PDB file of C-alpha atoms in Angstrom:
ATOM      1  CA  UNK A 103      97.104  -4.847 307.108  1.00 62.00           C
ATOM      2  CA  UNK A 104      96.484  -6.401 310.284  1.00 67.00           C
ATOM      3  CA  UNK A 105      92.958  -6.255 311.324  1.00 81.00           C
ATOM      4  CA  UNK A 106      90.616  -8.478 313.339  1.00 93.00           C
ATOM      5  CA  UNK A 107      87.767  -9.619 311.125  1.00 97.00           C
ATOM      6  CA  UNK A 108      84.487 -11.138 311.965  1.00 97.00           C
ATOM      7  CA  UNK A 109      81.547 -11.216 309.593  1.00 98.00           C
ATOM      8  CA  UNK A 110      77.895 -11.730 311.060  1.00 98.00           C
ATOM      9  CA  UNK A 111      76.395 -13.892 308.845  1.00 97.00           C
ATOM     10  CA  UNK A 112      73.172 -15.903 308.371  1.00 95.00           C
ATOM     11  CA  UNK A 113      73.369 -19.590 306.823  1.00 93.00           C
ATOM     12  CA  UNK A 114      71.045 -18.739 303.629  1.00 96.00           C
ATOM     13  CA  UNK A 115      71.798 -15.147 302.791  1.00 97.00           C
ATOM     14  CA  UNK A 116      73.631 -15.217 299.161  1.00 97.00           C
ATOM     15  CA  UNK A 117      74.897 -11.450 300.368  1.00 97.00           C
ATOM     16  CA  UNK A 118      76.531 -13.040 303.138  1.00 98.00           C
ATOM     17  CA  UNK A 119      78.481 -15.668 300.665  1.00 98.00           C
ATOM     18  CA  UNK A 120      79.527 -12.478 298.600  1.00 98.00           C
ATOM     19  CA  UNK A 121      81.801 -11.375 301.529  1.00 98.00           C
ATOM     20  CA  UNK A 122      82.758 -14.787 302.823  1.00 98.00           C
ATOM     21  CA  UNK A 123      84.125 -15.605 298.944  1.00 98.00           C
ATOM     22  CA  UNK A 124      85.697 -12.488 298.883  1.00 98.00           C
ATOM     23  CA  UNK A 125      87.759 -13.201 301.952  1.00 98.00           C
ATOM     24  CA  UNK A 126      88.509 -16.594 300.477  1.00 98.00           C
ATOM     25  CA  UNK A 127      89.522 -15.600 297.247  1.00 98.00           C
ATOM     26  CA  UNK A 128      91.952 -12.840 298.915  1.00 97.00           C
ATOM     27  CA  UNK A 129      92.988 -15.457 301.654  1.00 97.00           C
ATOM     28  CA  UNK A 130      91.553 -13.168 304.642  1.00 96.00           C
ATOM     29  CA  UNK A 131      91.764 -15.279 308.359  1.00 96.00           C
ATOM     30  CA  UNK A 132      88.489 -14.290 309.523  1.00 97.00           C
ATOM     31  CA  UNK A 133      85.839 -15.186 312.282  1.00 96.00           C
ATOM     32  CA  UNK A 134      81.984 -15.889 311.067  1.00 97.00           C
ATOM     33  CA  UNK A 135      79.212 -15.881 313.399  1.00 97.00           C
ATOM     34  CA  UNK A 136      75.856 -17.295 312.254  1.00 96.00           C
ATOM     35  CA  UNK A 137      73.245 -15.132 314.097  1.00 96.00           C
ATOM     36  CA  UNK A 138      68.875 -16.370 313.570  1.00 93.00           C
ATOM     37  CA  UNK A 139      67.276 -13.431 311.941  1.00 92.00           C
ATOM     38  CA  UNK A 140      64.011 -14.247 313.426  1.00 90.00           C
ATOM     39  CA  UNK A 141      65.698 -13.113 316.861  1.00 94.00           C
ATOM     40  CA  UNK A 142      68.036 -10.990 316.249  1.00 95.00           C
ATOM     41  CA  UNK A 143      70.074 -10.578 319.407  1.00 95.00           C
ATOM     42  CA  UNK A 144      70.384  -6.508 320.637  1.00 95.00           C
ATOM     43  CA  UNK A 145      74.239  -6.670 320.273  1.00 96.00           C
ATOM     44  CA  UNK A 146      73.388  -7.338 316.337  1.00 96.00           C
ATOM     45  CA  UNK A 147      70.786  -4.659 316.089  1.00 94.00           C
ATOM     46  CA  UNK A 148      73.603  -1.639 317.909  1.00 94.00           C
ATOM     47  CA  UNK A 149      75.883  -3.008 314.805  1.00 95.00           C
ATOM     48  CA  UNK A 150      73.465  -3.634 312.099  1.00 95.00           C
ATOM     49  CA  UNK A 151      71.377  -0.326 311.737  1.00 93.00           C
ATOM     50  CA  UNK A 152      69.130  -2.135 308.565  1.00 93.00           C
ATOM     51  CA  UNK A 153      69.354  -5.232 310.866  1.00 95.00           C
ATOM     52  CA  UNK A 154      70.391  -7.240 307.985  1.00 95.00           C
ATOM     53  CA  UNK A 155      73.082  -9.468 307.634  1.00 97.00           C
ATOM     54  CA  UNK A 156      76.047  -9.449 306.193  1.00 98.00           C
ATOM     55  CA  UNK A 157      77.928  -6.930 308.638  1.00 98.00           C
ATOM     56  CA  UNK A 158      81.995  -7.449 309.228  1.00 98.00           C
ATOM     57  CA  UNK A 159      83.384  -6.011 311.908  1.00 97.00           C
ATOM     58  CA  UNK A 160      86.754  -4.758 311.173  1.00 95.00           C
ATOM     59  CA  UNK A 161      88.546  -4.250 314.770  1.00 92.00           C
ATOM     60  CA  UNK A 162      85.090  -3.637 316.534  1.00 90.00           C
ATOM     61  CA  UNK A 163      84.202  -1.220 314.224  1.00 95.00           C
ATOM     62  CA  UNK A 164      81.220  -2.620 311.642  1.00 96.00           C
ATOM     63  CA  UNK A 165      80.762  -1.873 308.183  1.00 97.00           C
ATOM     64  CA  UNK A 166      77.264  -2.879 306.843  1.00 96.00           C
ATOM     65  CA  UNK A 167      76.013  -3.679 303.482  1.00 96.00           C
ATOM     66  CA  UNK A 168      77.369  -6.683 301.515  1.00 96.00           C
ATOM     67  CA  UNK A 169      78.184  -4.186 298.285  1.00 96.00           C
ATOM     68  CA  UNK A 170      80.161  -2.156 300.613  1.00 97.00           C
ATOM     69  CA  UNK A 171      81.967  -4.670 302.496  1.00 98.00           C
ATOM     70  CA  UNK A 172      83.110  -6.536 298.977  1.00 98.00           C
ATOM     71  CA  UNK A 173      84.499  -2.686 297.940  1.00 97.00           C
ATOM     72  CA  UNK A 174      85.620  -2.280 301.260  1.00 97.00           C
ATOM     73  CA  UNK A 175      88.320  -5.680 301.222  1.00 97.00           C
ATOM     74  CA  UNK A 176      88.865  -4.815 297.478  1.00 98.00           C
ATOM     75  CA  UNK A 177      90.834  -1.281 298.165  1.00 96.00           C
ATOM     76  CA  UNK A 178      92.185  -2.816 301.455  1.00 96.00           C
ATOM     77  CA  UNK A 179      93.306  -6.128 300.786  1.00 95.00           C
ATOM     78  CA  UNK A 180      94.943  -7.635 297.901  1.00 95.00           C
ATOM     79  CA  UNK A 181      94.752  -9.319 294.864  1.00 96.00           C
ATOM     80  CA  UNK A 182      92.468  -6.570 293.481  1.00 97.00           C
ATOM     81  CA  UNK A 183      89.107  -8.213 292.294  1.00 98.00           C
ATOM     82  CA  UNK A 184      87.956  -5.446 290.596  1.00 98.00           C
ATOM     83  CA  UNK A 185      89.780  -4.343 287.140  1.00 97.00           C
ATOM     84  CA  UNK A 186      92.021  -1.803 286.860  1.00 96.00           C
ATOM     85  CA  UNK A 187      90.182   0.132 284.194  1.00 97.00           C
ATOM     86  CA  UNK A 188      87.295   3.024 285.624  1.00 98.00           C
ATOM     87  CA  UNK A 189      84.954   2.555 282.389  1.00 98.00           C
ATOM     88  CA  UNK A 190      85.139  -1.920 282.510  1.00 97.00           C
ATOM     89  CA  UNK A 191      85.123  -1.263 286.853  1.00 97.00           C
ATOM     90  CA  UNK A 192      81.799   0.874 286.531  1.00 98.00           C
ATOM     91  CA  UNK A 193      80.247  -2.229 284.154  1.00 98.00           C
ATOM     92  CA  UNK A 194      81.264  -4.532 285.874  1.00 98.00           C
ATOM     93  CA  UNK A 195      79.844  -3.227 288.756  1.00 98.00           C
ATOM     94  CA  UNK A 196      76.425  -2.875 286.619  1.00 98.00           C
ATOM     95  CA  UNK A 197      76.328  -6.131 286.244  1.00 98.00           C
ATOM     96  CA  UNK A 198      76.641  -6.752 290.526  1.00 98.00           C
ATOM     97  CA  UNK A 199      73.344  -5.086 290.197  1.00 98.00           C
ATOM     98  CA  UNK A 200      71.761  -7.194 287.538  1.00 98.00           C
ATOM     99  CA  UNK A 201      72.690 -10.021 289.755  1.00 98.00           C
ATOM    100  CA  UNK A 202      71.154  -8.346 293.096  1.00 97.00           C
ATOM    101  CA  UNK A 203      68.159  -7.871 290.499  1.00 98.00           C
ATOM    102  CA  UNK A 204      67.785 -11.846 289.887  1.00 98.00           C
ATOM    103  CA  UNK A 205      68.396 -12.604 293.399  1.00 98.00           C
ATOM    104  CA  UNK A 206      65.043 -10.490 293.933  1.00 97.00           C
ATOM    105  CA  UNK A 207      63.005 -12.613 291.256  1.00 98.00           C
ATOM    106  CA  UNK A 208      63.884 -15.533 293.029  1.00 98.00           C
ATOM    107  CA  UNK A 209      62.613 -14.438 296.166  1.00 97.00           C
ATOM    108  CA  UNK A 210      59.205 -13.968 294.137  1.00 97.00           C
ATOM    109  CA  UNK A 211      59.516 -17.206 292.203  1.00 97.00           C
ATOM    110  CA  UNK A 212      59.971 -19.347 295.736  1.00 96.00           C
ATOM    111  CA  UNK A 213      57.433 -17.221 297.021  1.00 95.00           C
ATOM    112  CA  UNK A 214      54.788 -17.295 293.926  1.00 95.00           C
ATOM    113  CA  UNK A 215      51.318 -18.474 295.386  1.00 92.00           C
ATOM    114  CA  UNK A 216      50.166 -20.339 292.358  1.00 94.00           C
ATOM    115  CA  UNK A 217      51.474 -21.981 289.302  1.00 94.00           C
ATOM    116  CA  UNK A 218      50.725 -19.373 286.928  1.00 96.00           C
ATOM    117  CA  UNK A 219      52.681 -16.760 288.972  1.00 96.00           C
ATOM    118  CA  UNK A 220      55.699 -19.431 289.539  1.00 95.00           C
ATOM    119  CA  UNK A 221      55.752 -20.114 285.603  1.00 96.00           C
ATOM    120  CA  UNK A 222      56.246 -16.103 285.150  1.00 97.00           C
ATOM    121  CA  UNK A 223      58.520 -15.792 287.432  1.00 97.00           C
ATOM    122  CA  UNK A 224      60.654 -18.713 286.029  1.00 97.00           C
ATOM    123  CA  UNK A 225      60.680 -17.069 282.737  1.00 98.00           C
ATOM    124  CA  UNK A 226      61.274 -13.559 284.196  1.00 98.00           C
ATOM    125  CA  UNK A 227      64.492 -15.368 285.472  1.00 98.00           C
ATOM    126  CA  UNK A 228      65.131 -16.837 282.227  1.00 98.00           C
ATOM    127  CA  UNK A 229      64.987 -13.702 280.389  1.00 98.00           C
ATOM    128  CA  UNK A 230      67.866 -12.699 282.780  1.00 98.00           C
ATOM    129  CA  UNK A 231      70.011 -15.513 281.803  1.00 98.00           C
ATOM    130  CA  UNK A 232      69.467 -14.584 277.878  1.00 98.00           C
ATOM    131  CA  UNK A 233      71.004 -11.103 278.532  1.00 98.00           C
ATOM    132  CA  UNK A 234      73.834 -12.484 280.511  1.00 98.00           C
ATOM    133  CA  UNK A 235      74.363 -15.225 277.369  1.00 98.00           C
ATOM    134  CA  UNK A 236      74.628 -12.352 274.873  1.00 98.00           C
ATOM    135  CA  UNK A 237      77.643 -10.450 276.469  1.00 97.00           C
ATOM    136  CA  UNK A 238      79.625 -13.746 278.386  1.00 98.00           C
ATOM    137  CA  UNK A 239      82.991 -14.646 276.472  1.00 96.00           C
ATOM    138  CA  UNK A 240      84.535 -17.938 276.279  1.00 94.00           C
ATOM    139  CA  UNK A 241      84.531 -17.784 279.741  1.00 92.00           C
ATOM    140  CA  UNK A 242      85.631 -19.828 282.256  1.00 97.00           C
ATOM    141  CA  UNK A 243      84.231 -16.988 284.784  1.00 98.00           C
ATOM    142  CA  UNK A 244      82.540 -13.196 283.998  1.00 98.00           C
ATOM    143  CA  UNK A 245      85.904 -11.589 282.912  1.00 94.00           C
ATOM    144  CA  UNK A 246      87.673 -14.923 280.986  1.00 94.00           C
ATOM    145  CA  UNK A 247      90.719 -16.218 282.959  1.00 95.00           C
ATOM    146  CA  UNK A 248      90.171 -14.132 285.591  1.00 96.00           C
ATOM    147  CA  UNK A 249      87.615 -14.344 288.825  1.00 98.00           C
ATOM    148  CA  UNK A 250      86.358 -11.371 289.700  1.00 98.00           C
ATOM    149  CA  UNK A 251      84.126  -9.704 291.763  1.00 98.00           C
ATOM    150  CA  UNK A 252      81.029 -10.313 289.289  1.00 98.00           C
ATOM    151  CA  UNK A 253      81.687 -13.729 290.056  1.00 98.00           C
ATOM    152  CA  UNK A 254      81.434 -13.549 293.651  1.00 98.00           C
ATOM    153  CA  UNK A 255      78.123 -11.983 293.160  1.00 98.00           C
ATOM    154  CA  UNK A 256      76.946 -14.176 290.947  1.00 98.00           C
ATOM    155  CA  UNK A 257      78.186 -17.696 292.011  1.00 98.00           C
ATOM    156  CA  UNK A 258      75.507 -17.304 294.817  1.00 98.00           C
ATOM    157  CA  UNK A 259      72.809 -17.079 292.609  1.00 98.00           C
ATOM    158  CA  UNK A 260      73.570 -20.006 290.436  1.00 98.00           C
ATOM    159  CA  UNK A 261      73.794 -22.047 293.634  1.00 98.00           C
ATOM    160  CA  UNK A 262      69.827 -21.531 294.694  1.00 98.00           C
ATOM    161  CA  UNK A 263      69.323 -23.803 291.285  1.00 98.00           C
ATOM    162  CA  UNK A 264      70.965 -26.532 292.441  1.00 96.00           C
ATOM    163  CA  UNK A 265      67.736 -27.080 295.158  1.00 96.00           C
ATOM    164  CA  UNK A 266      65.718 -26.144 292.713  1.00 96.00           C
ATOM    165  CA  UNK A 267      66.269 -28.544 290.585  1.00 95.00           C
ATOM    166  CA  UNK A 268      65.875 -31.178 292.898  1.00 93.00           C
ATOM    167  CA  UNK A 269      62.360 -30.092 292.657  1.00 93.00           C
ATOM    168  CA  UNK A 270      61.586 -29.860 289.064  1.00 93.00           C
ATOM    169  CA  UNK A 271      62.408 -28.408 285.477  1.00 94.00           C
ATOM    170  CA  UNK A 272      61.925 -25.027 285.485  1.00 96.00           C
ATOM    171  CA  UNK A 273      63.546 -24.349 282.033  1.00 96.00           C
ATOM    172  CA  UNK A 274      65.641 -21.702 283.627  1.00 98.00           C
ATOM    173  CA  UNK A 275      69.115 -22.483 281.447  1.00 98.00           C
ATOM    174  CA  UNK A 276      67.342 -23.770 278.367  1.00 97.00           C
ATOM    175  CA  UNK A 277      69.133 -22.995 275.382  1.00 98.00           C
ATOM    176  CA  UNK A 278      72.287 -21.022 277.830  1.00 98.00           C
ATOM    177  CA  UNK A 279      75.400 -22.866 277.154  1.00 98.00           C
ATOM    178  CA  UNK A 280      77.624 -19.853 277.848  1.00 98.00           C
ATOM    179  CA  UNK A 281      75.510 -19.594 281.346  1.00 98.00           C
ATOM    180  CA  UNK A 282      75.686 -23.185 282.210  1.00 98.00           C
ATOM    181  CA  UNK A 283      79.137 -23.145 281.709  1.00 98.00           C
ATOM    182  CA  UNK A 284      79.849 -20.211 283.717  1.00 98.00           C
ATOM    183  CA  UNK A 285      77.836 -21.775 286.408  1.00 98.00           C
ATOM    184  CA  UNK A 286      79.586 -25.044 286.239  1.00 98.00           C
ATOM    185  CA  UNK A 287      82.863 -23.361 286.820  1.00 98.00           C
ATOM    186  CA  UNK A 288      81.437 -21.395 289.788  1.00 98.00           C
ATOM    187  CA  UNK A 289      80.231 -24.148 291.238  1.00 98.00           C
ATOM    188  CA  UNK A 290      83.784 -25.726 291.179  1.00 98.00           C
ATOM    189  CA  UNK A 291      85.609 -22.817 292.776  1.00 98.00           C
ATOM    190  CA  UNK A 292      86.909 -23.449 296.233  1.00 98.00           C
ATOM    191  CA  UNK A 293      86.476 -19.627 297.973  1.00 98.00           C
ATOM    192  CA  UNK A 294      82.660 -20.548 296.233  1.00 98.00           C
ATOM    193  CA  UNK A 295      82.343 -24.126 297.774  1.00 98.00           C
ATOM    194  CA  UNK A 296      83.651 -22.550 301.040  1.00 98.00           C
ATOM    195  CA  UNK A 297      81.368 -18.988 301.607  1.00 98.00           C
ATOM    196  CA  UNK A 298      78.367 -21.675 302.757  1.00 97.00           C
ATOM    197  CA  UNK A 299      78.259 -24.964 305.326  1.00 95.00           C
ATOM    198  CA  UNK A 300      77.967 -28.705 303.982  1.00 95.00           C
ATOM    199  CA  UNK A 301      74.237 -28.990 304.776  1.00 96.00           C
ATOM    200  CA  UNK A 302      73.404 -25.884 303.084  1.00 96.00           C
ATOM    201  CA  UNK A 303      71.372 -27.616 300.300  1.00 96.00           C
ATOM    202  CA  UNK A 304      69.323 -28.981 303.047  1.00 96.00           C
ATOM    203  CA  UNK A 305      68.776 -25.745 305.157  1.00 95.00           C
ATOM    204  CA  UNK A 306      67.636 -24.192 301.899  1.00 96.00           C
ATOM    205  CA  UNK A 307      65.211 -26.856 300.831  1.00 95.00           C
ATOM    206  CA  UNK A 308      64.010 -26.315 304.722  1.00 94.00           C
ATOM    207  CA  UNK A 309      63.353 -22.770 304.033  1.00 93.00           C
ATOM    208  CA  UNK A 310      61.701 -23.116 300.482  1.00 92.00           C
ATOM    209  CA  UNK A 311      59.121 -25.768 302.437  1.00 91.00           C
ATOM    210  CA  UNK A 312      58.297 -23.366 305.090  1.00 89.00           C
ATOM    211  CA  UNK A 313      57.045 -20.873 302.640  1.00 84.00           C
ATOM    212  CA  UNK A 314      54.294 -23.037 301.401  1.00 80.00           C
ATOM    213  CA  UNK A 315      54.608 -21.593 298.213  1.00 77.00           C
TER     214      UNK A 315
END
């Protein structure tokens, strides 16, 4: 298929790095433009009609929605990232929603107010990573052997913990050996190491100091 493809990204959104490793894995040339969401330019807003970010534009024409634009690539562009099977497709794509699910309790654990909410959100998040250790295999990624598109999600989670960290011990992967692992290997991937810029640690530890949380 030859298409022109730009995505419209933002340096910190973990939605944006599910399309960009997407593309990687799948070897897609594309174009990425960074856009500041705190002044969102009118050219983004006639594209974006949630005004969020990830949007690719696919020969002018934009699809929106970083769910959609992972599906989207998947039936257009190969190797398939999805499996072949409908029943393991429609759990796998469960657990893309678990993982949009922890992506929200981080937002309230960088945004808790006081330690007593940050300590419930940490185990919140912890809780999480106990039902992902029950049903993960001997790995290395979601699905074994293979990477798939539960990893794309989900490497962009793991990769807020690496800042956080820095910061303290939260406890969030305490007794998780199947989890740690998986995130190791994530973290290792090169479409993974690719979907953000060098100085992303830095931008993000910007961001959580802003919030005065």
């Amino acid at each position: 298929m030859n298409e022109n493809l730009t995505l419209i990204s933002h340096q910190l959104c973990p939605y944006v790095q599910r399309a960009a490793i997407v593309m990687h894995e799948k070897g897609i040339p594309f174009r990425r433009i960074d856009i500041d969401l705190a002044q969102k330019p009118d050219w983004f807003l006639r594209i974006s009609p949630l005004g969020k970010t990830p949007v690719l534009l696919a020969n002018e024409q934009s699809v929106f929605e970083s769910a959609v634009i992972c599906e989207y690539l998947d039936e257009t562009r190969l190797p398939r990232m999805h499996p072949q099977d409908a029943l393991l497709r429609a759990q796998h794509r469960a657990w893309m929603e678990f993982g949009s699910a922890i992506l929200n309790l981080i937002g309230q654990f960088y945004s808790a107010r006081d330690a007593t909410a940050l300590a419930e959100r940490a185990s919140d998040i912890h809780q999480k990573f106990e039902q992902l250790e029950v049903i993960l295999g001997d790995g290395p990624y979601f699905e074994a052997e293979k990477f798939s598109m539960v990893d794309a999600v989900f490497a962009p989670v793991f990769r807020y913990f690496d800042v956080f960290e820095r910061i303290g011990d939260f406890g969030f992967f305490e007794g998780l050996p199947k989890v740690l692992a998986w995130r190791s290997a994530l973290s290792t991937r090169g479409s993974v190491k690719r979907a953000v810029s060098e100085d992303y640690p830095d931008l993000l530890m910007g961001f959580l100091r802003q919030r005065k949380s």
